[in-house]
XYZ file of C-alpha atoms in Angstrom:
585
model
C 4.697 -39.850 63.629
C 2.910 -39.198 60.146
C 0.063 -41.513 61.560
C -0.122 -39.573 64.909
C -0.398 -35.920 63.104
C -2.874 -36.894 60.765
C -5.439 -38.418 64.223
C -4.242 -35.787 65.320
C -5.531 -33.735 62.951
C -8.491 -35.719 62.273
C -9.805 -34.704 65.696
C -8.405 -31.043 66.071
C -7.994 -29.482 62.502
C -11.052 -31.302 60.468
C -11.552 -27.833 58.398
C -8.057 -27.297 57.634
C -7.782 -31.160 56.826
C -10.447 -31.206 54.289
C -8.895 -28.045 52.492
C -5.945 -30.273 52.030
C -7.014 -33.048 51.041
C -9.921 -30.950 48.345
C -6.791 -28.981 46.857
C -7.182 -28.976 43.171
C -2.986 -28.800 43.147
C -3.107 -32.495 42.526
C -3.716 -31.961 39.000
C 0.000 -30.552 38.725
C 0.986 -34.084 38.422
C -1.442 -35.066 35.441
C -0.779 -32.664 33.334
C -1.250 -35.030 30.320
C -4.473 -35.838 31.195
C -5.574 -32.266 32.160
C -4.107 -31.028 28.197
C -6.791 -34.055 27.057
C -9.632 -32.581 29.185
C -8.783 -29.025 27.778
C -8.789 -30.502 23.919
C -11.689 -32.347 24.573
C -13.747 -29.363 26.007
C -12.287 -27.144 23.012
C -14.425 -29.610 20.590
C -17.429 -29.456 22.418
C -19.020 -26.014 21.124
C -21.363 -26.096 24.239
C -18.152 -26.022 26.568
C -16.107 -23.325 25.235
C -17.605 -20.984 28.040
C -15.855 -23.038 30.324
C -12.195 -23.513 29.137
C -11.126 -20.995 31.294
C -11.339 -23.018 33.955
C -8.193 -24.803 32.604
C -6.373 -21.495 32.883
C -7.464 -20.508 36.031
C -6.697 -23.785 37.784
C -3.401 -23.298 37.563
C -3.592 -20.159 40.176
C -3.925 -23.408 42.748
C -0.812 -24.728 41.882
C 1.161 -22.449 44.076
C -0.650 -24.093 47.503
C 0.832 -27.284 46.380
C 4.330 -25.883 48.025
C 5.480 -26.622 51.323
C 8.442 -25.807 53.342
C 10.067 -28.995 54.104
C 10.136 -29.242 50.011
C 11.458 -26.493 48.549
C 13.275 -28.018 45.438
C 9.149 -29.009 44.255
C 8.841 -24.723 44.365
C 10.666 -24.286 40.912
C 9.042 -27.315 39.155
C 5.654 -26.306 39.892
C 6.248 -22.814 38.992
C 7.409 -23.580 35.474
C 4.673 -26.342 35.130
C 1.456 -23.812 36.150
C 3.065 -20.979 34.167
C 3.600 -23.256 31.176
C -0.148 -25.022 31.247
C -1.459 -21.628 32.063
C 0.468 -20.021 29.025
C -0.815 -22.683 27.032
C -4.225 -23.183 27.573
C -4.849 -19.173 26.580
C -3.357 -18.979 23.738
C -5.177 -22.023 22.465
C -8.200 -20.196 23.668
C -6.663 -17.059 22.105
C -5.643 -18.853 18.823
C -9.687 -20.528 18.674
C -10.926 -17.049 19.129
C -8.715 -15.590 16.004
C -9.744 -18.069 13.881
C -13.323 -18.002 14.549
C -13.127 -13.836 14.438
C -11.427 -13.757 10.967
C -13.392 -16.283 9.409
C -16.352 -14.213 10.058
C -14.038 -11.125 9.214
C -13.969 -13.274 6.242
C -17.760 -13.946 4.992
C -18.489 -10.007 5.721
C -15.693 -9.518 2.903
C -17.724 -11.880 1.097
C -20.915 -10.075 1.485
C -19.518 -6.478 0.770
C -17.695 -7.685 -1.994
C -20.770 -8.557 -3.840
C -21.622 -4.916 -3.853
C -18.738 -3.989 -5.609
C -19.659 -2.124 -8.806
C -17.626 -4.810 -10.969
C -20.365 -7.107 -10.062
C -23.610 -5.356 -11.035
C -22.679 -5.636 -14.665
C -24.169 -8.738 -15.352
C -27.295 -7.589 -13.797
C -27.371 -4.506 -15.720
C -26.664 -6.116 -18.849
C -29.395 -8.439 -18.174
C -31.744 -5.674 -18.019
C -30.945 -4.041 -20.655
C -31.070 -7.584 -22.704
C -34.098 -9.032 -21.057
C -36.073 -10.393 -24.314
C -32.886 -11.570 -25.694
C -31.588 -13.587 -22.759
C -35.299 -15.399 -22.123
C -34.830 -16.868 -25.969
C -31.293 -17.795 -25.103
C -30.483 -18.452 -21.995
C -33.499 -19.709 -20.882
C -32.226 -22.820 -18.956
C -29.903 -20.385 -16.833
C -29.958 -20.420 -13.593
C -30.482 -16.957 -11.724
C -27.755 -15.858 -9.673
C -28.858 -14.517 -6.365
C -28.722 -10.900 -5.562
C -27.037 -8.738 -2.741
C -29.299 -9.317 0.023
C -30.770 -13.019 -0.181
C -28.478 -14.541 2.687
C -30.769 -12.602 5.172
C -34.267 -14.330 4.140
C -35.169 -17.327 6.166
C -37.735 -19.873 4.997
C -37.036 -21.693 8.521
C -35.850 -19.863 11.901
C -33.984 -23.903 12.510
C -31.934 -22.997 9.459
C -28.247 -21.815 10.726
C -25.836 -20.407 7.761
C -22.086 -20.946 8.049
C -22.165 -17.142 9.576
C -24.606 -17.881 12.149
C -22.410 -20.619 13.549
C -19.391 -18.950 13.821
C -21.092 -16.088 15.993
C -22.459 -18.688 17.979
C -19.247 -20.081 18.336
C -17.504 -16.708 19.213
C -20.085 -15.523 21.759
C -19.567 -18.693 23.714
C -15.257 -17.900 23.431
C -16.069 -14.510 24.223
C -18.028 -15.149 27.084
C -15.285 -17.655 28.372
C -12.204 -14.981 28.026
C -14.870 -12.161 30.123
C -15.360 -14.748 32.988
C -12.332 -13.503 34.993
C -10.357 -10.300 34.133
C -7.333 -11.237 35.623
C -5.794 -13.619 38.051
C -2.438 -14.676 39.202
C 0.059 -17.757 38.826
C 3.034 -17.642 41.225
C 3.170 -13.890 41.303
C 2.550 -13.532 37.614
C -0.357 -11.407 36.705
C -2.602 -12.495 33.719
C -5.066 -10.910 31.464
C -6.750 -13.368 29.135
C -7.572 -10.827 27.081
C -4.100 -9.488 26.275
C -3.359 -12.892 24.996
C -6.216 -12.476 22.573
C -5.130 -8.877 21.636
C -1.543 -10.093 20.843
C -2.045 -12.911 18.595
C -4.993 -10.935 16.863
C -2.659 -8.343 15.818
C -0.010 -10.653 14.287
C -3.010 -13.081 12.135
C -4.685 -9.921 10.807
C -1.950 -8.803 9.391
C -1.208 -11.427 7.224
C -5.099 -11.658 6.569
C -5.142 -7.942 5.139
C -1.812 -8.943 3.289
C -3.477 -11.700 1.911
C -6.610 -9.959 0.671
C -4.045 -8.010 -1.895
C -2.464 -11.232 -2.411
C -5.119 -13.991 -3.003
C -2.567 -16.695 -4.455
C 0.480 -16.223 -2.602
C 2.816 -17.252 -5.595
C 1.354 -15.386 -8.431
C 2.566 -11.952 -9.301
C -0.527 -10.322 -9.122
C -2.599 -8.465 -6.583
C -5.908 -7.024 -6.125
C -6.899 -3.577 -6.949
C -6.208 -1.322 -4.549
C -10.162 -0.107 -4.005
C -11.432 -4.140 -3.635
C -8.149 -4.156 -0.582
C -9.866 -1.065 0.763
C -12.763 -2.246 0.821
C -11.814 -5.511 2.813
C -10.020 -3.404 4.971
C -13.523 -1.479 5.708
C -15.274 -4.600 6.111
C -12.486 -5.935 8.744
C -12.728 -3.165 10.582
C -16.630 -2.692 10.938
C -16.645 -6.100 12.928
C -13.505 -5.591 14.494
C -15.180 -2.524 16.150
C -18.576 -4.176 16.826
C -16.368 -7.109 18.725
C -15.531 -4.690 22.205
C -19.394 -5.074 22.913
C -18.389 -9.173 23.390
C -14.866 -9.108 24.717
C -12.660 -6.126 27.159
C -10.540 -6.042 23.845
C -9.213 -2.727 22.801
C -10.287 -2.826 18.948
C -9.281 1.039 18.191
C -5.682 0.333 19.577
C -5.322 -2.600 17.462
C -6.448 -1.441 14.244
C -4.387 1.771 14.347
C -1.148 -0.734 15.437
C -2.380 -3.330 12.449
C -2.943 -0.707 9.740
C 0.249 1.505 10.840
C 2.271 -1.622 10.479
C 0.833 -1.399 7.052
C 2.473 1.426 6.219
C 5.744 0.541 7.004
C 8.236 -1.651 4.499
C 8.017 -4.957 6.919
C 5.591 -5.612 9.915
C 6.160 -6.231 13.702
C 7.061 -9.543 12.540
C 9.444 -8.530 9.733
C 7.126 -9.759 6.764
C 5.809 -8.038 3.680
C 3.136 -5.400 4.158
C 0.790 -3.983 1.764
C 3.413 -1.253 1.391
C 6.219 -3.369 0.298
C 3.473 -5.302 -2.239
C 1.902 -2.447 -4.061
C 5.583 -0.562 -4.279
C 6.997 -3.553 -6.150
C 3.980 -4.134 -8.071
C 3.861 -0.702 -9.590
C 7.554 -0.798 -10.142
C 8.290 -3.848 -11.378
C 4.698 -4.887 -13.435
C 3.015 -1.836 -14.403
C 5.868 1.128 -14.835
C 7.825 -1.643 -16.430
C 5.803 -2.242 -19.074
C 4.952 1.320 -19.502
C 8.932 1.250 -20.395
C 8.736 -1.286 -23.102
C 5.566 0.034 -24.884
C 2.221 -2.185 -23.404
C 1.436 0.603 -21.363
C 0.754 4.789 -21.845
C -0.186 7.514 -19.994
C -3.266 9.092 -20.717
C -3.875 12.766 -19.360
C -7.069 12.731 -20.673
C -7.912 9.797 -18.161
C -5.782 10.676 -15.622
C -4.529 7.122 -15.562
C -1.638 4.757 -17.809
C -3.922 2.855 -20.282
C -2.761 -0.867 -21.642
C -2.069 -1.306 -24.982
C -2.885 -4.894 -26.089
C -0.559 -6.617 -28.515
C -1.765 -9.921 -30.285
C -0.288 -12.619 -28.674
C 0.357 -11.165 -24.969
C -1.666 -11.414 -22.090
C -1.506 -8.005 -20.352
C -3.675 -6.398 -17.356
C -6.087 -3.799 -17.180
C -3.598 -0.739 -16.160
C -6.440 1.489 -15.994
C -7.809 -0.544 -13.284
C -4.955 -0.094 -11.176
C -4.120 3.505 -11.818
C -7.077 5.729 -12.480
C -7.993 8.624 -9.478
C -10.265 6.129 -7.393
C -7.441 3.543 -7.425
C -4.464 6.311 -6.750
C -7.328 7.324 -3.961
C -7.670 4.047 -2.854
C -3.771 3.356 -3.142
C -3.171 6.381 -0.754
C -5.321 5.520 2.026
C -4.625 1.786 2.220
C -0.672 2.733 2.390
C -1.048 5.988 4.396
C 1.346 9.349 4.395
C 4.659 7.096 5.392
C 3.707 4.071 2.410
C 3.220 6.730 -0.045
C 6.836 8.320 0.717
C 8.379 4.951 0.663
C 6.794 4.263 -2.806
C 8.251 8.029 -3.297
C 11.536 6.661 -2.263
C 11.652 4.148 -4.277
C 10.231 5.926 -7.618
C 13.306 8.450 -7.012
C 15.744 5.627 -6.695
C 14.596 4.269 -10.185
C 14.996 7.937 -11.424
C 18.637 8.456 -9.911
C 19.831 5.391 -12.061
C 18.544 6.384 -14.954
C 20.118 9.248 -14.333
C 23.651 8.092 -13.881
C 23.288 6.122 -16.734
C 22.750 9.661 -18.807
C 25.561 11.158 -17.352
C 27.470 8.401 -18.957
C 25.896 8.972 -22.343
C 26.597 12.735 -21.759
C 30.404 11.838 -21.037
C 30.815 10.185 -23.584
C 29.716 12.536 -25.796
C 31.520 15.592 -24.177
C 33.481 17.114 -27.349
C 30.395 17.074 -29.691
C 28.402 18.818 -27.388
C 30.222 21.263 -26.190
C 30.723 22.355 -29.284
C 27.178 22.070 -30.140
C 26.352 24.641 -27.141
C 28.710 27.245 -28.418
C 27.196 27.349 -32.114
C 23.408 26.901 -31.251
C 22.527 29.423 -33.490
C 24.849 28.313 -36.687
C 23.412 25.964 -38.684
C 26.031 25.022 -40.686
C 28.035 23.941 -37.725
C 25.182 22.518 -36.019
C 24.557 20.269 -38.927
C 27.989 19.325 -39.072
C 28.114 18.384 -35.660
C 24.576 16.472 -34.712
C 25.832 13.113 -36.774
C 28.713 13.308 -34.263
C 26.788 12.557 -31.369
C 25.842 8.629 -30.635
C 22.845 6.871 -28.431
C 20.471 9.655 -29.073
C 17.970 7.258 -28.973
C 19.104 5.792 -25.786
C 19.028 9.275 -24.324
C 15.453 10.220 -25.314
C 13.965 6.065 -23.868
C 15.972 6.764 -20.798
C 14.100 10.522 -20.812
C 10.498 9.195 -21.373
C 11.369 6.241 -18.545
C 11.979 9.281 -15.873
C 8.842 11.390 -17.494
C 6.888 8.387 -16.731
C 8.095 7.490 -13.440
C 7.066 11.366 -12.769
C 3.574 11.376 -13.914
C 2.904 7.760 -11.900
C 4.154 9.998 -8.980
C 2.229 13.081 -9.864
C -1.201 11.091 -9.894
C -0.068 9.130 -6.981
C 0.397 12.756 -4.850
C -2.695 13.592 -6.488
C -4.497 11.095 -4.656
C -2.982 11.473 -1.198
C -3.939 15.344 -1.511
C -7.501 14.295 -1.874
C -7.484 11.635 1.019
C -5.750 13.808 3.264
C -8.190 17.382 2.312
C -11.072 14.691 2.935
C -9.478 13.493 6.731
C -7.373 16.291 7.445
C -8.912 19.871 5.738
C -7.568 21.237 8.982
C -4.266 20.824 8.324
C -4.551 20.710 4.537
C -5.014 24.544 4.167
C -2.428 26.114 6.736
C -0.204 24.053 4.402
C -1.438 25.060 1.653
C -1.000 29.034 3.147
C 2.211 28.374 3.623
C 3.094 27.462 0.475
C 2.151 30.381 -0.880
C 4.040 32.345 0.655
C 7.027 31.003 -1.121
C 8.848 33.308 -3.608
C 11.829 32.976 -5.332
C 14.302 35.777 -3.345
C 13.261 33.024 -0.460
C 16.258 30.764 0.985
C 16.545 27.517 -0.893
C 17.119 25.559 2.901
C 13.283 27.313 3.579
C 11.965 26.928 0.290
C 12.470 23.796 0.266
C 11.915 22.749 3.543
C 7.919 23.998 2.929
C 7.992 21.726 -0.607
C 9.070 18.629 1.701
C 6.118 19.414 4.163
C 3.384 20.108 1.281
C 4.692 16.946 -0.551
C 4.052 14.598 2.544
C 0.366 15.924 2.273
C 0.576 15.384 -1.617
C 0.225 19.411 -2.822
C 2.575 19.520 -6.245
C 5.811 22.029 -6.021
C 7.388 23.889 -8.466
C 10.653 22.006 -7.347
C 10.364 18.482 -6.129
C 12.106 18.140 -3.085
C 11.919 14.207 -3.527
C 14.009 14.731 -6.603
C 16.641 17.160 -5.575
C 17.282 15.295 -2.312
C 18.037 12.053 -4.664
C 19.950 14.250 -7.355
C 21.865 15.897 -4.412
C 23.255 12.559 -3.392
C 24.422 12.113 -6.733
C 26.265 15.105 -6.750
C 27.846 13.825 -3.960
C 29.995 10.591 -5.209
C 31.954 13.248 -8.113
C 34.939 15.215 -6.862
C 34.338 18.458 -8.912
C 30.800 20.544 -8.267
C 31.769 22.658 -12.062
C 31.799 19.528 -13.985
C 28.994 18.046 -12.300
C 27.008 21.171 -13.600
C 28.427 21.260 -16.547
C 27.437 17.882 -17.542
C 23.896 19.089 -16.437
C 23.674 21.863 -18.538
C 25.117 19.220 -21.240
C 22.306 16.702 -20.370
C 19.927 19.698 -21.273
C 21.492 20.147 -24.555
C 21.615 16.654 -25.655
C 17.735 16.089 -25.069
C 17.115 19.576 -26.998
C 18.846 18.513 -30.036
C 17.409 14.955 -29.885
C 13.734 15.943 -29.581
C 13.254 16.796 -33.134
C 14.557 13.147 -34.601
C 11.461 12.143 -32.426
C 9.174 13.582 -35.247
C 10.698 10.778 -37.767
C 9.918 7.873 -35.311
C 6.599 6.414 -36.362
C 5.139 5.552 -32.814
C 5.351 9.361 -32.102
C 1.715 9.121 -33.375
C -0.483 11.576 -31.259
C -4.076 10.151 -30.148
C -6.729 12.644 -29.095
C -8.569 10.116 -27.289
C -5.549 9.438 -24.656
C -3.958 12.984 -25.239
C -0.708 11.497 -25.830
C 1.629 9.717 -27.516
C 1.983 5.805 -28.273
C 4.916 5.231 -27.230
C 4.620 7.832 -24.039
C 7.137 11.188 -25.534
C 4.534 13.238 -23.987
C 6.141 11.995 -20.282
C 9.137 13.926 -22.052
C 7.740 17.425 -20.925
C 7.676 16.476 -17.224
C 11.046 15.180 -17.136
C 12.670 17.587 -18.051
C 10.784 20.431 -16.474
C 10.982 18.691 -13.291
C 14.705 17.531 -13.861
C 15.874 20.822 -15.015
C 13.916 22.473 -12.006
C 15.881 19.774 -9.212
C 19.480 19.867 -10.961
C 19.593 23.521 -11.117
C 18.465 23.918 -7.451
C 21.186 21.650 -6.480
C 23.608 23.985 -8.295
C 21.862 27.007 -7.000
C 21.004 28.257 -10.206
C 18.287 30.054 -12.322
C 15.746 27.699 -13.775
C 14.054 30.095 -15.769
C 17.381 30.973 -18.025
C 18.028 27.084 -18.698
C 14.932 26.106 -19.567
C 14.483 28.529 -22.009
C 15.472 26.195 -24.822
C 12.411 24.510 -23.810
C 9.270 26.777 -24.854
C 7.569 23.863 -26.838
C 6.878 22.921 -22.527
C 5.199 25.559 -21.212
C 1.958 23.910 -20.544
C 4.023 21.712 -17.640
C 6.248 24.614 -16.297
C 5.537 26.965 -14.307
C 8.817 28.866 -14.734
C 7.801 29.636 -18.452
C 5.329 31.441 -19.792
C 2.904 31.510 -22.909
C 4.399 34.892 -23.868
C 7.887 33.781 -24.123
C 6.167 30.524 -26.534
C 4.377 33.091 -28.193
C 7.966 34.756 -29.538
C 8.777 31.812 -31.328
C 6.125 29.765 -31.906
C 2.560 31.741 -32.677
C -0.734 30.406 -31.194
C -2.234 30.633 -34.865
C 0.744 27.737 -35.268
C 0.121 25.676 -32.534
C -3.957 25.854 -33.002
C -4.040 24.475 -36.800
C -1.520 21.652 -35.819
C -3.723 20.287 -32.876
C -6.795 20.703 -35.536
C -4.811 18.632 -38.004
C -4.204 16.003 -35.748
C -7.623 16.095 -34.558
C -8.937 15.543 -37.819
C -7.187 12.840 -38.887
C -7.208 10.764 -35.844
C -11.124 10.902 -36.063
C -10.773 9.904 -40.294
C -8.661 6.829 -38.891
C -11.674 5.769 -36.410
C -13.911 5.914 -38.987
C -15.288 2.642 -40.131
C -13.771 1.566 -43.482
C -16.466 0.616 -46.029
């Protein structure tokens, strides 16, 4: 019967017989020697145009069915789905490879413009006699610039051959938009889109982390600037492939911003927040590091025998700027986050201290203004130290905060002045007889653009939860008003410490008691909102502060402690810091 159809067919149905017997279905059945074909035309650089042809072959599989066989209908499915699947995202994985390592040398190139680099040259310059006596058998490093002169047009740099190699991909994936296997419709290009996404990722990760297990990461400006450079050729790539480059930066660098990625690993977020926290405010803690309000920026402090970083380099205003546009509104308030965490444990730890010392200082608030007593009474109290390190810890986590707001006010005035100054109206219009729900709803809103408050929402939403875990609201404020009068009797035993040395070139303090100030203004300012109560009357016992509050004033200072004072103390301290710069002969 089989031999009668096909004469049979041979004489009636020749057309129909030929598209039979031509069907390209038969590769089904060799699917190991088709996956050699495709690896074998993925090494050939003057194939790649053609490798979707492996793909597409696969739409044929589905005439390879018949009737009389349905049990083969399954099988094939799964077999032309899974070749089909596999083929692109080799195709798709080539692609990503080939358009980050170009990604990669334009990092290279715009990295050598970095102003790091032009040191040498300008040193050079200045040194020119010098260095021909010298150095003469040095070789000269080439400038900015020289990879684009060509002594021969046969002469192909590393860059040249990878854009070769990704027009000839590119013109591969645009062959055929679409096309369908067993009902499944597929886009060639979404394959590319998806596994882009997930590799640039860890590329921009990586650019902050060169050397994946040592602590230390790039400055946040050389990131940025990878991130720039990523993103120019990212953008230049939808005139080569229908790839929607806009939609997949904003997905990649939104990702950023969050603690983990689509894929649940570190972002840049998660890096820079436990790099500030755990290298650079930790050290600030024991002593390497102070802030400098003169700079705008925490300044290292080399000791002999320690190898510390640059902390300027990481924290001055172009790095805070940089900091806040790599990590974006929602990085910056999980770095917020986590600042306020480090603050709330401090905290509980100085409501211990202030337990502890309940007796002697309630007694020391009733006779403030008897010195007898209060002289009788100060030896009583224990861990003043503790209480002042623990202080200067929170006034430093504070001004790393303040700089770090700082910065995201500037990026977002610069991308968003729009919505910068109806903010910034708004805030104004805050006064005191306002309700604390309202007030402080406005301070959330002009934090998340980085404008400073008179009461940090931040912190009162983190003291707030503290005041939660006690049973009794009174003593809760009570040991706040305590914690107040601790800190004022222990400031003055900072004047027999001999790192409280002042330094006119930093503006501060060696061992960082000028972070005092903020802490406590800002502290006093959160706790007493939390307790509904007037700022202004507790911080009164504060005046030496008035420069960082805005709830005092220079004529309450001027009451107790004359300008005239103040003026010919600063000009002592002036003068002796610049005898102790002078060169000893």
């Amino acid at each position: 019967m089989n031999l009668i159809i096909f004469h049979t067919k041979m004489l009636d149905s020749v057309e129909e017989l030929m598209v039979e017997t031509s069907d390209l279905s038969i590769f089904c059945f060799y699917v190991r020697f088709l996956e050699k074909l495709f690896a074998s035309t993925m090494e050939e650089p003057s194939m790649l145009r053609y490798a979707i042809a492996y793909p597409y072959l696969c739409t044929d599989f589905c005439h390879a069915t018949h009737p009389l066989c349905p049990e083969e209908g399954p099988h094939l499915r799964t077999c032309a789905l899974s070749l089909c699947n596999s083929f692109l995202e080799e195709i798709a994985k080539q692609t990503c490879i080939c358009i980050l390592d170009i990604c990669a040398e334009q990092y290279n190139l715009t990295e050598k413009l970095l102003p790091k680099y032009c040191a040498a040259t300008i040193s050079k310059a200045r040194n020119k006699r010098a260095q021909k006596v010298a150095k003469k058998g040095e070789p000269e490093r080439d400038k900015p610039g020289a990879e684009s002169h060509r002594k021969d047009r046969s002469l192909a740099t590393n860059l040249d051959k990878l854009h070769i190699t990704l027009t000839e991909l590119c013109w591969s994936l645009n062959q055929v938009t679409s096309f369908v296997v067993f009902e499944h419709t597929v886009t060639p290009a979404e394959y590319l889109s998806s596994q882009l996404e997930t590799r640039l990722s860890r590329s921009l990760v990586l650019l902050a982390k060169p050397t994946p297990n040592s602590p230390e990461l790039s400055r946040p400006s050389e990131v940025l600037t990878g991130v720039q450079a990523y993103a120019t050729f990212l953008v230049s790539l939808m005139h080569r492939v229908a790839l929607d480059t806009g939609r997949l930066l904003r997905s990649v660098l939104l990702q950023q911003t969050q603690p983990l990625d689509a894929n649940g690993e570190q972002t840049l977020t998660t890096l820079y927040t436990n790099w500030y926290l755990e290298s650079l405010l930790r050290q600030a803690s024991m002593g390497s590091i102070v802030f400098s309000p003169a700079m705008k920026s925490f300044v290292s402090i080399p000791k002999e025998g320690e190898q510390t970083f640059s902390a300027e380099e990481f924290s001055d205003v172009s790095e805070m700027r940089a900091l806040s546009q790599l990590l974006g509104p929602y990085g910056m308030k999980f770095l917020s986050d986590n600042l306020m965490w480090h603050v709330t444990s401090q905290m509980v730890e100085l409501k211990k201290l202030v337990t502890e010392n309940m007796d002697a200082l309630v007694q020391i608030r009733s006779n403030f203004y008897q010195p007898e007593q209060m002289a009788a009474l100060l030896p009583r109290l224990t861990s003043v130290e503790n209480v002042l390190k623990r202080m200067t810890i929170i006034g430093e986590i504070l001004c790393f905060r303040s700089m770090a707001q700082e910065g995201l006010r500037e990026v977002f005035t610069n991308h968003c002045p729009f919505l910068m100054e109806p903010i910034e109206c708004l805030k104004e219009f805050v006064n005191p007889d306002m309700d604390i729900k309202v007030t402080l709803s406005i301070f959330e809103l002009a934090t998340a653009a980085g404008v400073p408050c008179d009461i940090d929402p931040a912190l009162v939403c983190a003291l707030s939860n503290l005041k939660k875990d006690s049973s009794s609201p009174e003593e809760d404020y009570k040991i706040a008003c305590l914690l107040l009068v601790f800190v004022a009797v222990s400031l003055p035993l900072l004047a027999n410490d001999a790192s409280s040395v002042y330094t006119t070139d930093i503006n501060g303090y060696s061992n960082n008691i000028h972070c005092l100030a903020k802490a406590i203004i800002q502290v006093s300012a959160a706790l007493f909102t939390v307790y509904n109560k007037n700022i202004e009357t507790h911080l009164k016992e504060f005046l030496m502060l008035v420069e960082e509050s805005s709830f005092l004033t220079i004529d309450m200072l001027e009451t107790c402690f004359p300008y005239v004072l103040l003026r010919n103390a600063y000009r002592e301290v002036s003068r002796s810091s610049a005898l102790n710069r002078l060169p000893a002969h």
